[in-house]
Coordinates of N, CA, C and O in Angstrom, one line a residue:
M1 N 17.8 7.0 7.2 CA 16.9 5.2 6.3 C 15.1 5.1 6.4 O 14.9 5.0 8.2
H2 N 14.7 4.7 5.8 CA 13.0 4.5 6.1 C 13.2 2.7 6.4 O 14.2 2.0 6.0
G3 N 12.3 2.1 7.3 CA 12.1 0.9 7.0 C 11.9 -0.2 5.6 O 11.9 -0.9 6.2
Y4 N 11.0 0.4 5.2 CA 11.2 -0.3 3.5 C 12.4 0.0 2.5 O 12.3 -0.9 1.5
T5 N 13.3 0.7 2.5 CA 14.5 0.9 2.0 C 15.1 -0.7 1.8 O 15.4 -0.6 0.4
D6 N 15.2 -1.5 2.3 CA 15.8 -2.8 2.1 C 14.7 -3.7 1.1 O 15.2 -3.9 0.1
R7 N 13.8 -3.4 0.9 CA 13.1 -3.9 -0.2 C 12.4 -2.9 -0.9 O 11.3 -2.9 -1.5
K8 N 13.2 -1.9 -1.3 CA 12.2 -0.4 -2.0 C 11.9 -1.4 -3.4 O 10.9 -0.8 -4.4
Q9 N 13.6 -2.3 -4.3 CA 13.0 -2.2 -5.0 C 11.9 -3.4 -5.8 O 10.8 -3.6 -6.4
D10 N 11.3 -4.2 -4.5 CA 10.1 -4.9 -4.2 C 8.9 -4.0 -4.1 O 8.1 -4.9 -5.1
H11 N 9.2 -3.8 -4.0 CA 7.5 -2.3 -3.8 C 7.6 -1.5 -4.6 O 6.1 -1.5 -5.3
L12 N 8.6 -1.5 -6.0 CA 8.7 -0.3 -6.7 C 7.9 -1.4 -7.9 O 7.0 -1.0 -8.2
K13 N 8.2 -2.5 -7.8 CA 7.4 -3.6 -8.4 C 6.4 -4.2 -8.6 O 5.7 -3.5 -9.7
R14 N 5.6 -3.5 -7.6 CA 4.6 -4.1 -6.9 C 3.7 -3.0 -7.1 O 2.3 -3.1 -7.3
L15 N 3.8 -1.9 -6.7 CA 3.6 -0.6 -7.5 C 3.3 -0.8 -8.7 O 1.9 0.0 -9.8
R16 N 3.9 -0.9 -9.5 CA 3.8 -1.0 -11.7 C 2.9 -1.9 -11.4 O 2.2 -1.7 -13.1
R17 N 3.4 -3.0 -10.5 CA 1.5 -4.8 -11.6 C 0.5 -3.4 -11.1 O -0.3 -3.6 -11.1
I18 N 0.7 -2.9 -9.4 CA -1.2 -2.7 -9.3 C -1.4 -1.0 -10.4 O -2.5 -0.6 -10.9
E19 N -0.1 -0.7 -11.0 CA 0.0 0.8 -11.9 C -0.7 0.3 -13.1 O -1.8 0.6 -13.6
G20 N -0.7 -1.1 -13.9 CA -0.4 -1.9 -15.0 C -2.1 -2.5 -14.7 O -3.0 -2.4 -15.7
Q21 N -3.2 -2.7 -13.1 CA -3.9 -2.8 -13.6 C -5.2 -2.1 -13.2 O -6.2 -2.5 -14.2
I22 N -4.9 -0.4 -13.2 CA -5.8 0.7 -13.5 C -5.4 1.0 -14.8 O -6.8 1.6 -14.9
R23 N -4.7 0.2 -15.0 CA -4.4 0.9 -16.7 C -5.7 -0.1 -17.1 O -6.0 0.1 -18.6
G24 N -5.7 -1.2 -17.4 CA -6.6 -2.7 -17.5 C -8.3 -2.4 -17.0 O -8.7 -1.9 -17.8
L25 N -8.2 -1.1 -16.0 CA -9.1 -1.5 -16.0 C -9.7 0.3 -16.8 O -11.1 0.6 -17.2
Q26 N -8.5 1.4 -17.1 CA -9.2 1.8 -18.1 C -9.6 1.7 -19.7 O -10.7 1.9 -19.8
R27 N -8.3 0.2 -19.7 CA -8.8 0.4 -21.1 C -10.3 -1.3 -21.3 O -10.7 -0.7 -22.3
M28 N -10.9 -1.6 -19.9 CA -11.5 -2.3 -19.5 C -13.5 -1.2 -20.0 O -13.7 -1.4 -20.6
V29 N -12.9 0.3 -19.1 CA -14.5 1.2 -19.5 C -14.3 1.5 -21.0 O -15.3 1.9 -21.7
E30 N -13.3 1.9 -21.5 CA -12.7 1.9 -23.5 C -13.6 1.5 -23.8 O -14.1 1.6 -25.0
E31 N -13.0 0.1 -24.0 CA -13.4 -1.3 -24.9 C -15.5 -1.4 -24.4 O -15.7 -2.5 -24.8
D32 N -15.7 -0.7 -23.3 CA -17.3 -0.9 -22.9 C -17.7 -2.7 -22.7 O -18.3 -3.1 -22.4
D33 N -16.7 -3.3 -21.6 CA -17.1 -4.6 -21.1 C -17.8 -4.3 -20.2 O -18.1 -3.7 -19.9
Y34 N -18.0 -5.8 -19.5 CA -18.8 -5.6 -18.5 C -18.6 -5.7 -17.3 O -17.7 -5.5 -16.8
C35 N -19.9 -4.4 -17.1 CA -19.4 -3.4 -15.1 C -19.0 -4.3 -14.4 O -18.6 -3.9 -13.9
I36 N -19.9 -5.5 -14.3 CA -19.1 -6.8 -12.9 C -17.9 -7.3 -13.7 O -16.9 -6.7 -12.3
D37 N -17.6 -7.0 -15.2 CA -16.0 -7.6 -14.5 C -15.2 -6.0 -14.5 O -14.3 -6.6 -13.8
I38 N -15.6 -5.1 -14.8 CA -14.9 -4.4 -14.0 C -14.5 -4.1 -12.7 O -13.4 -3.6 -12.5
L39 N -15.8 -4.1 -12.1 CA -16.1 -4.2 -10.1 C -15.3 -5.4 -9.9 O -14.8 -4.7 -9.1
T40 N -15.1 -6.2 -10.5 CA -14.0 -7.9 -10.5 C -13.1 -7.6 -10.2 O -11.7 -7.7 -8.5
Q41 N -12.1 -6.2 -11.7 CA -11.1 -5.9 -11.8 C -10.3 -4.8 -10.5 O -9.6 -5.0 -9.5
V42 N -11.7 -3.8 -10.5 CA -11.9 -2.9 -9.2 C -10.9 -3.7 -7.8 O -10.1 -3.0 -7.0
S43 N -12.2 -4.6 -7.2 CA -11.4 -5.1 -5.9 C -10.1 -5.7 -5.9 O -9.8 -5.2 -5.5
A44 N -10.0 -6.4 -7.2 CA -8.5 -6.7 -6.8 C -7.6 -5.3 -7.1 O -6.6 -5.6 -6.7
A45 N -7.7 -4.9 -8.0 CA -6.6 -3.6 -7.2 C -7.1 -2.9 -6.1 O -5.4 -2.5 -5.1
N46 N -8.1 -3.0 -5.4 CA -8.4 -2.5 -4.6 C -7.4 -3.4 -3.0 O -6.2 -3.3 -2.0
R47 N -7.5 -4.9 -3.8 CA -6.6 -5.8 -2.8 C -5.1 -5.5 -2.9 O -4.1 -5.5 -1.5
A48 N -5.3 -5.8 -3.8 CA -3.5 -4.8 -4.3 C -3.0 -4.4 -3.3 O -1.7 -4.0 -2.8
L49 N -3.7 -2.9 -3.4 CA -2.9 -1.9 -3.0 C -3.3 -1.9 -1.4 O -2.2 -1.4 -0.5
Q50 N -4.0 -2.8 -0.6 CA -4.5 -3.1 0.5 C -3.3 -3.8 1.1 O -2.6 -4.0 2.3
S51 N -2.6 -4.8 0.3 CA -1.9 -5.5 0.8 C -0.1 -5.2 0.8 O 0.5 -5.3 1.9
F52 N 0.1 -4.1 0.1 CA 1.0 -2.6 0.2 C 1.2 -2.3 0.7 O 2.1 -1.8 1.7
A53 N -0.4 -1.6 1.4 CA 0.4 -0.4 2.4 C 0.7 -1.3 3.4 O 0.9 -1.7 4.7
L54 N -0.8 -2.6 3.7 CA 0.2 -3.8 4.9 C 1.7 -3.9 5.0 O 2.1 -3.9 6.4
A55 N 2.3 -4.1 4.3 CA 3.4 -5.0 4.5 C 4.4 -3.1 4.3 O 5.4 -3.8 5.3
L56 N 4.0 -2.0 3.8 CA 4.6 -1.0 4.5 C 4.5 -0.9 5.9 O 5.3 0.0 6.8
L57 N 3.2 -0.9 6.1 CA 3.1 -0.5 8.0 C 4.2 -1.7 8.7 O 4.2 -1.0 9.2
E58 N 3.7 -3.3 8.5 CA 5.1 -3.9 9.1 C 6.2 -3.6 9.1 O 6.4 -3.2 10.3
E59 N 6.7 -2.8 8.1 CA 8.2 -2.7 8.1 C 8.0 -1.5 8.7 O 8.7 -0.5 9.6
H60 N 7.3 0.1 8.8 CA 7.8 0.4 9.4 C 6.8 0.7 10.8 O 8.5 1.3 11.9
L61 N 6.7 -0.3 11.5 CA 6.1 -0.8 12.7 C 7.8 -1.5 13.5 O 8.0 -1.5 14.4
A62 N 8.2 -2.1 12.6 CA 8.9 -3.0 12.8 C 10.0 -2.2 12.7 O 11.8 -2.7 13.7
H63 N 10.7 -1.3 12.0 CA 11.6 -0.3 12.2 C 11.9 1.0 12.8 O 12.2 1.1 13.6
C64 N 11.1 1.9 12.1 CA 10.8 3.1 12.5 C 9.9 3.5 14.1 O 10.4 3.7 15.2
V65 N 8.8 2.8 14.4 CA 8.4 2.9 15.7 C 9.7 1.6 16.4 O 9.1 2.1 17.6
A66 N 9.6 0.7 16.6 CA 10.0 -0.2 17.0 C 11.9 0.8 17.4 O 11.7 0.7 18.5
E67 N 12.2 1.1 16.8 CA 13.7 1.9 17.2 C 13.4 3.4 18.1 O 14.3 3.9 18.6
A68 N 12.3 3.4 17.6 CA 11.3 5.0 18.8 C 11.5 4.5 20.2 O 12.0 5.2 20.9
T69 N 10.9 3.5 19.6 CA 10.1 3.1 21.5 C 11.5 2.2 22.0 O 11.7 2.5 23.6
A70 N 12.2 1.8 21.8 CA 13.8 1.2 22.1 C 14.6 2.4 22.7 O 15.1 2.7 24.0
K71 N 14.5 3.9 22.1 CA 14.8 4.8 22.8 C 14.1 5.9 23.9 O 14.4 6.2 24.6
G72 N 13.0 5.8 23.3 CA 12.1 5.7 24.8 C 11.6 7.6 24.8 O 12.3 7.9 23.7
G73 N 11.1 7.7 25.0 CA 10.4 9.8 25.3 C 9.5 9.8 24.4 O 8.6 9.2 23.6
P74 N 9.3 11.4 24.5 CA 7.9 11.7 23.9 C 8.2 11.2 21.9 O 7.4 11.3 21.7
E75 N 9.5 10.5 21.6 CA 9.5 10.6 20.3 C 8.7 9.3 20.2 O 8.4 9.4 19.3
A76 N 8.7 8.3 20.7 CA 8.4 7.2 21.1 C 6.9 7.3 21.1 O 6.0 6.4 19.8
D77 N 6.6 8.3 22.0 CA 4.9 8.4 22.0 C 4.5 8.6 20.5 O 3.8 7.9 20.3
A78 N 5.1 9.7 19.9 CA 4.8 10.4 18.4 C 4.8 9.6 17.6 O 3.3 9.5 16.6
K79 N 5.5 8.3 17.8 CA 5.7 7.6 16.9 C 4.8 6.3 16.6 O 3.5 5.4 16.0
V80 N 3.8 5.8 17.9 CA 3.2 5.1 17.9 C 1.7 5.7 17.6 O 1.0 4.8 17.2
K81 N 1.8 7.3 18.1 CA 0.5 7.7 18.2 C -0.5 7.9 16.6 O -1.0 7.4 15.8
E82 N 1.1 8.5 15.4 CA 1.9 7.9 14.7 C 0.7 6.9 13.7 O 0.3 6.7 12.8
A83 N 1.3 5.6 13.7 CA 1.3 4.7 13.5 C -0.7 4.1 13.7 O -1.1 3.5 12.9
S84 N -0.8 4.3 14.7 CA -2.3 4.7 15.1 C -3.2 4.8 14.1 O -4.0 4.4 13.8
A85 N -2.6 6.2 13.7 CA -4.3 6.6 13.2 C -3.9 6.0 12.1 O -4.3 6.7 11.0
A86 N -3.0 5.9 11.5 CA -1.9 5.0 10.2 C -3.4 4.1 10.1 O -4.4 3.4 8.9
I87 N -2.8 3.1 11.3 CA -3.8 2.5 10.8 C -5.4 2.4 11.2 O -6.4 2.0 10.3
A88 N -5.6 3.2 12.0 CA -7.6 4.0 11.4 C -7.8 4.3 10.2 O -8.6 4.3 9.8
R89 N -6.4 5.0 9.7 CA -6.8 5.3 8.2 C -7.3 4.3 7.1 O -8.5 4.1 6.8
L90 N -6.2 3.0 7.6 CA -6.5 1.9 6.5 C -7.5 1.3 7.1 O -7.7 0.6 5.9
V91 N -8.0 1.4 7.8 CA -9.4 0.4 8.6 C -10.6 0.9 8.5 O -11.2 0.2 7.6
R92 N -10.6 2.6 7.5 CA -11.9 3.1 7.5 C -12.1 3.3 5.9 O -13.2 2.9 4.9
S93 N -10.4 2.8 5.5 CA -10.5 2.8 3.8 C -11.1 1.9 3.2 O -11.4 0.6 4.0

């Protein structure tokens, strides 16, 4: 079981909302909306994705990483390194 499993439906609902935002961006371009208005919506979509990613990361840390560190050993080290790499990717994006 993954850390997000308990909130899977909430996550899917959130992702569908983000998908709607992206479709809205496509529509705005098709309708030749003002560039600044489109950029504002791009920023909102990016924030929504970042918020989703942080929620997923928090669940990963609380479940997968915490479980591995409780057991200890090489798996714990691997999970911590994996989480650190994921955080680094999020910070760079």
